[in-house]
Amino acid sequence: MKKLSYLIILLLFVPTIVFASSFDITADKVILYNLNDDTILYEQNSNEQTNIASLTKIMTALVAIENIDDYDEYVTITAKDFEGTNGYSKAGFSIGDQVTYRDLLYGILLPSGADAVNAIVNNTLGYDAFIDAMNNKAQEIGLENTSFSNPVGKDATDNYSTASDIAKLLKYALQNELFKEIFTTKEYITSNGINLECTLYPYKDILDIDMIDGSKSGFTRGAGRCLASITTLNGVDYLLVVIHSTTDQNYSAVLDSITIYDYYNDNYSYQTILTTNDVIKTIPVKWSKVSTYNITSPENVELYLENNTSDDLVINYEGVTEIKEFTKKGTKLGTITISDGNEILYTADVTLDYDISYYNPFVFGAGILIGLFILFIIFKIIKRKRRRRRKRR
C-alpha cells in the first residue's frame, strides 16, 4: 500500500523540474556523498550561497552540545523562550515546564522547535555569545561560504550557507556521539512526557521515510524546502543535502532525497576490479635464477561504479620494465592505475614483494676468470703443439 501511495505521489507531483543525470528532482542546490570513500557522487550548485532555514539548527545543536556540562540538568521554560517564535515550528514546551538540556536538544533536531532553540540559547551562552560561537565553529570546521546571524534559521542576508558547507558541517557534527544519537532518532519522549517526532513523521504513510536513517529539515520562503540526511543502503553510507526544493508540497525535499537515494541504490554498487595478486604485467629479471617477475595487485580493489561499467575501465602499470640485478625486497617498481577515460579512479604503488635469488657476482666473476685461464692454457698447449710440428718438418 505504501509503494502504491508513493507511486501516486510521483504521478501527481507536478513541480518545477530540475533535470539531473537520469532522475528528476525539484531542489536546485544538492550534494550527495558516499561516506565510505568520502567522495562526492553528485552535486548541483553546491557552492552557491543561499538561505538555509532550519538547517541552521544543525550548528545550533552542535554548539549547544559543546557548551553544556550536564545534559540531564533541568531548566525552566520561560516566556522569554517564546520571543520571536511566531510562525516558526515549536517543540511543544510550555511556560513553567521543567525539562533537561537533553530534552531541549531533541526538541531542536526532531520537531525543529524554535522554543527549544531559545531555551538552549538563553540558558547557556546568551544570544550574542551563542551567535559568535556558531560563527567561530564555522571557521574552525572550514565553512568558507557560511554566516550565522540567528540560531533558528530565519531568512536574513547574513544567515546563509551552501549545500557543500552544510554537508561538511553535518559530517563534522556526526562525529559527536550525542548529536548522532539525536539526529538518527525519529521519536522521543521528554522527561515531562512530551512526545517529540521528527519532521518526516507526517509523511510516514505516503513516503518510505524508513529509508532515511537520520535527518534535519528546514523551510522558509527564501530557502524553500530543505533536508540534510543520511542513510545506509546495501552497505553504502550516504549523506545528502537538498536545498530549495519546491514549496508546492510539504514533502518535496523528502521526496527529492528519496528519489536520489533510490537512483544510486538501484544503479550503482561496489564492484570488484582487482583481487590481491592478480597479474597486471610480467617483466624480465636480470642476473637471476628466475627469468621473469609478475607485477600484481597489492590489494583487493572494489570501486563504487555504475552497474555493468567495470569492463570499460583501463588497468595500467607504469614503472621499471626490467628488474635490475640485486634489487631488494620493498623497492618501489612502479604504479598501478585504474582509469575511466581521463579520470583516474584508483592508484597504488607496486613494490618488489619478495627477495629474488640473484647470481653471486664473485662466483660468477671467478668462473669467468677460471674459464679464461683454462682457455689460455688450452691456447698455450695448442701453440706448443704447432711449434713441435714445425720443427719436425
Coordinates of C-alpha atoms in Angstrom, one line a residue:
M1 CA 0.0 0.0 0.0
K2 CA 2.9 2.3 0.9
K3 CA 4.5 1.7 -2.5
L4 CA 1.2 2.4 -4.3
S5 CA 0.8 5.7 -2.4
Y6 CA 4.4 6.6 -3.2
L7 CA 3.7 5.9 -6.9
I8 CA 0.6 8.1 -6.8
I9 CA 2.5 10.9 -5.3
L10 CA 5.1 10.7 -8.1
L11 CA 2.4 10.8 -10.7
L12 CA 0.6 13.7 -9.1
F13 CA 3.7 15.6 -8.1
V14 CA 4.0 18.5 -10.7
P15 CA 6.8 20.7 -9.5
T16 CA 9.4 22.9 -11.3
I17 CA 11.7 20.1 -12.5
V18 CA 15.5 20.3 -12.4
F19 CA 16.9 17.6 -14.7
A20 CA 19.8 15.9 -13.0
S21 CA 21.5 12.9 -14.6
S22 CA 18.8 10.3 -15.0
F23 CA 16.5 11.4 -12.2
D24 CA 14.1 14.3 -11.8
I25 CA 14.2 16.5 -8.6
T26 CA 13.0 19.9 -7.7
A27 CA 15.9 21.0 -5.5
D28 CA 18.4 23.3 -7.3
K29 CA 21.2 23.0 -4.7
V30 CA 22.3 19.5 -4.0
I31 CA 25.3 17.5 -2.8
L32 CA 25.5 13.7 -2.3
Y33 CA 28.4 12.0 -0.6
N34 CA 29.5 8.4 -0.5
L35 CA 30.8 8.4 3.1
N36 CA 32.5 5.0 2.7
D37 CA 35.0 6.7 0.4
D38 CA 34.3 10.3 1.4
T39 CA 33.7 11.1 -2.3
I40 CA 31.1 13.3 -3.9
L41 CA 28.7 11.3 -6.1
Y42 CA 26.6 14.2 -7.3
E43 CA 26.4 17.9 -6.9
Q44 CA 24.3 20.8 -8.4
N45 CA 25.0 24.4 -7.5
S46 CA 26.5 23.1 -4.2
N47 CA 28.7 26.1 -3.6
E48 CA 26.0 28.7 -4.2
Q49 CA 25.2 30.8 -1.1
T50 CA 21.6 30.6 -0.1
N51 CA 19.2 30.8 2.9
I52 CA 19.2 27.5 4.7
A53 CA 16.2 27.8 7.0
S54 CA 16.3 25.3 9.9
L55 CA 19.4 23.5 8.6
T56 CA 20.9 26.3 10.7
K57 CA 19.9 24.3 13.8
I58 CA 22.5 21.6 13.0
M59 CA 25.1 24.2 14.1
T60 CA 22.8 25.4 16.9
A61 CA 22.6 21.9 18.3
L62 CA 26.3 21.3 17.9
V63 CA 27.3 24.5 19.7
A64 CA 24.9 23.7 22.4
I65 CA 26.2 20.2 22.9
E66 CA 29.8 21.5 23.2
N67 CA 28.8 24.1 25.8
I68 CA 26.7 22.0 28.1
D69 CA 28.3 20.2 31.0
D70 CA 25.4 18.1 32.2
Y71 CA 22.8 17.2 29.6
D72 CA 20.4 15.9 32.3
E73 CA 20.4 19.1 34.2
Y74 CA 16.9 20.7 34.4
V75 CA 16.0 24.2 33.2
T76 CA 12.7 26.0 33.4
I77 CA 10.9 27.2 30.2
T78 CA 10.1 30.9 30.5
A79 CA 8.1 33.5 28.4
K80 CA 11.5 34.8 27.0
D81 CA 11.9 31.4 25.3
F82 CA 8.9 32.2 23.0
E83 CA 10.0 35.6 21.9
G84 CA 10.3 35.8 18.1
T85 CA 8.9 32.3 17.5
N86 CA 5.6 33.2 15.9
G87 CA 5.3 31.5 12.5
Y88 CA 8.1 29.0 13.3
S89 CA 8.0 25.3 14.4
K90 CA 7.8 24.6 18.1
A91 CA 8.6 21.5 20.1
G92 CA 5.5 21.9 22.3
F93 CA 7.0 23.1 25.6
S94 CA 5.0 25.4 27.8
I95 CA 6.0 28.2 30.2
G96 CA 6.9 26.7 33.5
D97 CA 7.9 23.3 32.1
Q98 CA 10.9 21.7 33.9
V99 CA 12.9 19.9 31.2
T100 CA 16.5 18.8 30.7
Y101 CA 19.1 20.1 28.2
R102 CA 18.8 16.7 26.6
D103 CA 15.1 17.2 26.1
L104 CA 15.8 20.6 24.5
L105 CA 18.4 19.1 22.1
Y106 CA 15.8 16.6 20.9
G107 CA 13.3 19.4 20.6
I108 CA 15.7 21.3 18.4
L109 CA 16.6 18.5 16.0
L110 CA 13.4 16.4 15.8
P111 CA 10.4 18.8 15.6
S112 CA 12.8 21.7 14.8
G113 CA 11.4 23.7 17.8
A114 CA 12.3 27.4 17.9
D115 CA 11.1 27.4 21.6
A116 CA 13.8 24.7 22.3
V117 CA 16.4 26.7 20.5
N118 CA 15.7 29.9 22.5
A119 CA 15.7 27.9 25.8
I120 CA 19.1 26.4 25.0
V121 CA 20.5 29.8 24.0
N122 CA 19.1 31.6 27.0
N123 CA 20.3 29.1 29.5
T124 CA 23.8 28.6 28.0
L125 CA 25.8 31.4 26.4
G126 CA 23.2 34.1 25.8
Y127 CA 22.1 35.3 22.3
D128 CA 25.1 37.4 21.1
A129 CA 27.8 35.0 22.5
F130 CA 25.9 32.0 21.1
I131 CA 25.9 33.5 17.6
D132 CA 29.6 34.3 17.9
A133 CA 30.2 30.7 18.9
M134 CA 28.3 29.5 15.9
N135 CA 30.4 31.6 13.5
N136 CA 33.6 30.6 15.3
K137 CA 32.7 27.0 14.9
A138 CA 32.0 27.5 11.2
Q139 CA 35.5 29.0 10.8
E140 CA 37.0 26.1 12.8
I141 CA 35.3 23.5 10.6
G142 CA 36.3 25.4 7.4
L143 CA 32.9 26.5 6.2
E144 CA 34.1 29.2 3.8
N145 CA 30.7 30.3 2.5
T146 CA 28.7 30.3 5.7
S147 CA 27.5 33.0 8.1
F148 CA 25.1 32.8 11.0
S149 CA 23.1 35.7 12.5
N150 CA 20.4 33.8 14.3
P151 CA 20.1 30.3 15.8
V152 CA 16.7 29.5 14.4
G153 CA 17.3 29.8 10.7
K154 CA 15.2 32.9 9.9
D155 CA 15.8 34.3 6.4
A156 CA 18.4 37.1 6.7
T157 CA 21.1 38.5 4.4
D158 CA 23.8 37.4 6.9
N159 CA 22.4 34.0 7.7
Y160 CA 23.4 31.8 4.8
S161 CA 25.4 28.8 3.7
T162 CA 25.8 26.3 0.8
A163 CA 24.8 22.7 0.3
S164 CA 28.5 21.9 0.3
D165 CA 29.1 23.6 3.6
I166 CA 26.1 22.1 5.2
A167 CA 27.3 18.7 4.2
K168 CA 30.7 19.4 5.7
L169 CA 29.0 20.7 8.9
L170 CA 26.9 17.6 9.1
K171 CA 29.9 15.2 8.6
Y172 CA 31.6 17.0 11.4
A173 CA 28.6 17.0 13.8
L174 CA 28.0 13.3 13.3
Q175 CA 31.4 12.6 14.9
N176 CA 29.8 13.7 18.2
E177 CA 28.0 10.7 19.7
L178 CA 25.2 12.6 21.3
F179 CA 24.5 14.6 18.1
K180 CA 24.4 11.4 16.0
E181 CA 22.1 9.7 18.5
I182 CA 19.6 12.5 18.4
F183 CA 19.9 13.0 14.6
T184 CA 19.1 9.4 13.9
T185 CA 16.1 9.3 16.3
K186 CA 12.6 9.7 14.9
E187 CA 10.6 9.8 18.1
Y188 CA 11.4 10.8 21.7
I189 CA 9.5 11.3 24.9
T190 CA 10.8 14.1 27.1
S191 CA 11.3 13.9 30.8
N192 CA 8.0 15.7 31.3
G193 CA 6.1 13.4 28.9
I194 CA 6.0 15.4 25.7
N195 CA 6.2 13.1 22.6
L196 CA 8.6 14.6 20.1
E197 CA 8.5 13.4 16.5
C198 CA 10.9 14.2 13.7
T199 CA 9.6 16.3 10.9
L200 CA 9.5 13.3 8.5
Y201 CA 6.8 11.6 10.6
P202 CA 3.8 13.2 8.9
Y203 CA 4.8 11.5 5.7
K204 CA 5.3 8.0 7.0
D205 CA 2.2 6.7 5.4
I206 CA 2.9 8.1 1.9
L207 CA 6.7 8.0 1.7
D208 CA 9.3 5.4 2.6
I209 CA 10.8 7.5 5.4
D210 CA 12.3 4.3 6.8
M211 CA 14.9 4.6 4.0
I212 CA 16.3 7.7 5.7
D213 CA 18.3 6.9 8.9
G214 CA 18.6 10.5 10.2
S215 CA 17.6 13.9 9.0
K216 CA 17.1 17.6 9.7
S217 CA 14.6 19.5 7.6
G218 CA 14.0 23.2 7.0
F219 CA 11.6 25.6 5.4
T220 CA 11.4 29.3 4.7
R221 CA 10.3 31.2 1.6
G222 CA 13.9 32.1 0.9
A223 CA 15.3 28.6 1.4
G224 CA 12.4 26.6 0.1
R225 CA 12.1 23.0 1.4
C226 CA 15.4 21.6 2.6
L227 CA 16.6 18.4 4.0
A228 CA 20.0 17.2 5.2
S229 CA 20.0 13.4 5.7
I230 CA 22.0 10.2 6.0
T231 CA 21.2 6.6 5.1
T232 CA 22.9 3.2 4.6
L233 CA 21.8 1.2 1.6
N234 CA 23.4 -2.1 0.6
G235 CA 26.4 -1.4 2.7
V236 CA 26.9 2.1 1.3
D237 CA 26.7 5.1 3.7
Y238 CA 25.3 8.2 2.0
L239 CA 25.0 11.8 3.2
L240 CA 22.7 14.1 1.2
V241 CA 21.8 17.8 1.3
V242 CA 19.0 19.2 -0.8
I243 CA 18.1 22.9 -0.6
H244 CA 15.4 24.9 -2.3
S245 CA 13.1 22.1 -3.2
T246 CA 9.7 23.3 -4.4
T247 CA 7.3 24.7 -1.9
D248 CA 4.3 23.3 -3.8
Q249 CA 4.3 20.3 -1.4
N250 CA 5.4 20.0 2.2
Y251 CA 7.3 16.8 1.5
S252 CA 9.1 17.9 -1.7
A253 CA 12.6 17.8 -0.1
V254 CA 11.9 14.4 1.4
L255 CA 10.7 13.1 -2.0
D256 CA 13.7 14.6 -3.7
S257 CA 16.0 12.9 -1.2
I258 CA 14.3 9.5 -1.6
T259 CA 14.4 9.9 -5.4
I260 CA 18.2 10.4 -5.3
Y261 CA 18.8 7.6 -2.8
D262 CA 16.7 5.2 -4.9
Y263 CA 18.6 6.1 -8.1
Y264 CA 22.0 5.5 -6.7
N265 CA 21.0 2.4 -4.8
D266 CA 19.4 0.9 -7.9
N267 CA 22.1 1.9 -10.4
Y268 CA 25.4 1.9 -8.6
S269 CA 27.3 -0.6 -6.4
Y270 CA 30.7 -1.6 -5.3
Q271 CA 32.3 -3.8 -8.0
T272 CA 35.5 -5.9 -7.7
I273 CA 38.0 -4.7 -10.2
L274 CA 41.1 -6.5 -8.9
T275 CA 41.9 -9.1 -6.3
T276 CA 45.2 -9.5 -4.4
N277 CA 47.9 -11.0 -6.6
D278 CA 46.1 -10.5 -9.9
V279 CA 48.8 -10.3 -12.5
I280 CA 48.9 -6.9 -14.3
K281 CA 52.2 -7.3 -16.2
T282 CA 55.2 -9.6 -16.4
I283 CA 58.7 -8.1 -16.7
P284 CA 62.2 -9.8 -17.1
V285 CA 64.7 -10.1 -14.3
K286 CA 68.5 -9.6 -14.8
W287 CA 71.1 -11.9 -13.4
S288 CA 68.6 -14.1 -11.6
K289 CA 67.8 -17.7 -11.4
V290 CA 64.2 -16.7 -12.3
S291 CA 63.7 -15.1 -15.7
T292 CA 60.5 -13.1 -15.0
Y293 CA 58.6 -11.2 -12.3
N294 CA 54.8 -10.7 -12.1
I295 CA 53.6 -7.2 -11.3
T296 CA 50.5 -7.9 -9.2
S297 CA 47.7 -6.0 -7.4
P298 CA 48.8 -5.2 -3.8
E299 CA 45.2 -5.5 -2.6
N300 CA 41.6 -6.2 -3.4
V301 CA 40.2 -3.2 -5.2
E302 CA 36.4 -2.5 -5.1
L303 CA 35.1 0.6 -6.7
Y304 CA 31.7 2.3 -6.4
L305 CA 30.6 2.4 -10.0
E306 CA 27.5 2.5 -12.2
N307 CA 26.4 -1.1 -12.7
N308 CA 27.8 -3.0 -15.6
T309 CA 30.5 -0.5 -16.4
S310 CA 33.6 -2.2 -14.9
D311 CA 34.5 -3.7 -18.2
D312 CA 35.1 -0.2 -19.6
L313 CA 37.9 0.5 -17.1
V314 CA 41.6 0.5 -18.1
I315 CA 44.1 -1.0 -15.7
N316 CA 47.7 0.2 -16.4
Y317 CA 51.1 -0.3 -14.9
E318 CA 53.9 2.3 -15.3
G319 CA 57.3 1.8 -13.9
V320 CA 60.5 -0.2 -14.4
T321 CA 60.4 -2.6 -17.4
E322 CA 63.1 -4.8 -16.1
I323 CA 64.3 -5.7 -12.6
K324 CA 68.0 -5.0 -12.4
E325 CA 70.4 -7.1 -10.5
F326 CA 70.4 -7.0 -6.7
T327 CA 67.1 -5.1 -6.5
K328 CA 65.9 -5.6 -2.9
K329 CA 62.5 -6.6 -1.5
G330 CA 60.4 -3.5 -0.8
T331 CA 61.9 -1.4 -3.6
K332 CA 59.3 0.6 -5.5
L333 CA 58.9 -0.7 -9.0
G334 CA 56.1 1.5 -10.3
T335 CA 52.4 2.4 -10.0
I336 CA 49.1 0.7 -10.9
T337 CA 46.3 2.9 -12.0
I338 CA 42.6 2.2 -12.8
S339 CA 41.0 4.8 -15.0
D340 CA 37.7 5.5 -16.7
G341 CA 38.6 7.6 -19.7
N342 CA 40.7 10.5 -18.4
E343 CA 39.6 10.1 -14.8
I344 CA 41.9 8.1 -12.5
L345 CA 39.7 6.1 -10.1
Y346 CA 42.5 4.3 -8.2
T347 CA 46.2 4.4 -7.9
A348 CA 48.7 2.2 -5.9
D349 CA 52.4 1.8 -5.6
V350 CA 53.9 -1.6 -6.5
T351 CA 57.0 -2.8 -4.7
L352 CA 59.1 -5.9 -5.0
D353 CA 57.3 -8.2 -2.6
Y354 CA 59.9 -11.0 -2.2
D355 CA 63.6 -11.5 -2.3
I356 CA 64.9 -12.6 -5.7
S357 CA 67.8 -15.1 -5.8
Y358 CA 70.5 -13.5 -8.0
Y359 CA 73.7 -15.0 -9.2
N360 CA 76.7 -14.4 -6.9
P361 CA 78.9 -11.9 -8.6
F362 CA 82.1 -13.2 -7.0
V363 CA 81.3 -16.8 -8.0
F364 CA 80.3 -15.6 -11.4
G365 CA 83.4 -13.5 -11.8
A366 CA 85.6 -16.3 -10.5
G367 CA 84.0 -18.6 -13.0
I368 CA 84.8 -16.2 -15.8
L369 CA 88.4 -15.9 -14.7
I370 CA 88.8 -19.7 -14.4
G371 CA 87.2 -20.1 -17.8
L372 CA 89.6 -17.5 -19.3
F373 CA 92.6 -19.2 -17.6
I374 CA 91.5 -22.6 -19.0
L375 CA 91.2 -21.1 -22.4
F376 CA 94.6 -19.5 -22.0
I377 CA 96.2 -22.9 -21.1
I378 CA 94.4 -24.6 -24.0
F379 CA 95.7 -21.9 -26.3
K380 CA 99.2 -22.4 -25.0
I381 CA 99.1 -26.1 -25.4
I382 CA 97.8 -25.8 -28.9
K383 CA 100.5 -23.2 -29.7
R384 CA 103.3 -25.6 -28.4
K385 CA 102.0 -28.5 -30.4
R386 CA 102.1 -26.3 -33.5
R387 CA 105.7 -25.4 -32.9
R388 CA 106.7 -29.0 -32.4
R389 CA 105.1 -29.9 -35.6
R390 CA 107.0 -27.2 -37.5
K391 CA 110.4 -28.4 -36.0
R392 CA 109.8 -32.0 -37.1
R393 CA 109.2 -30.7 -40.6

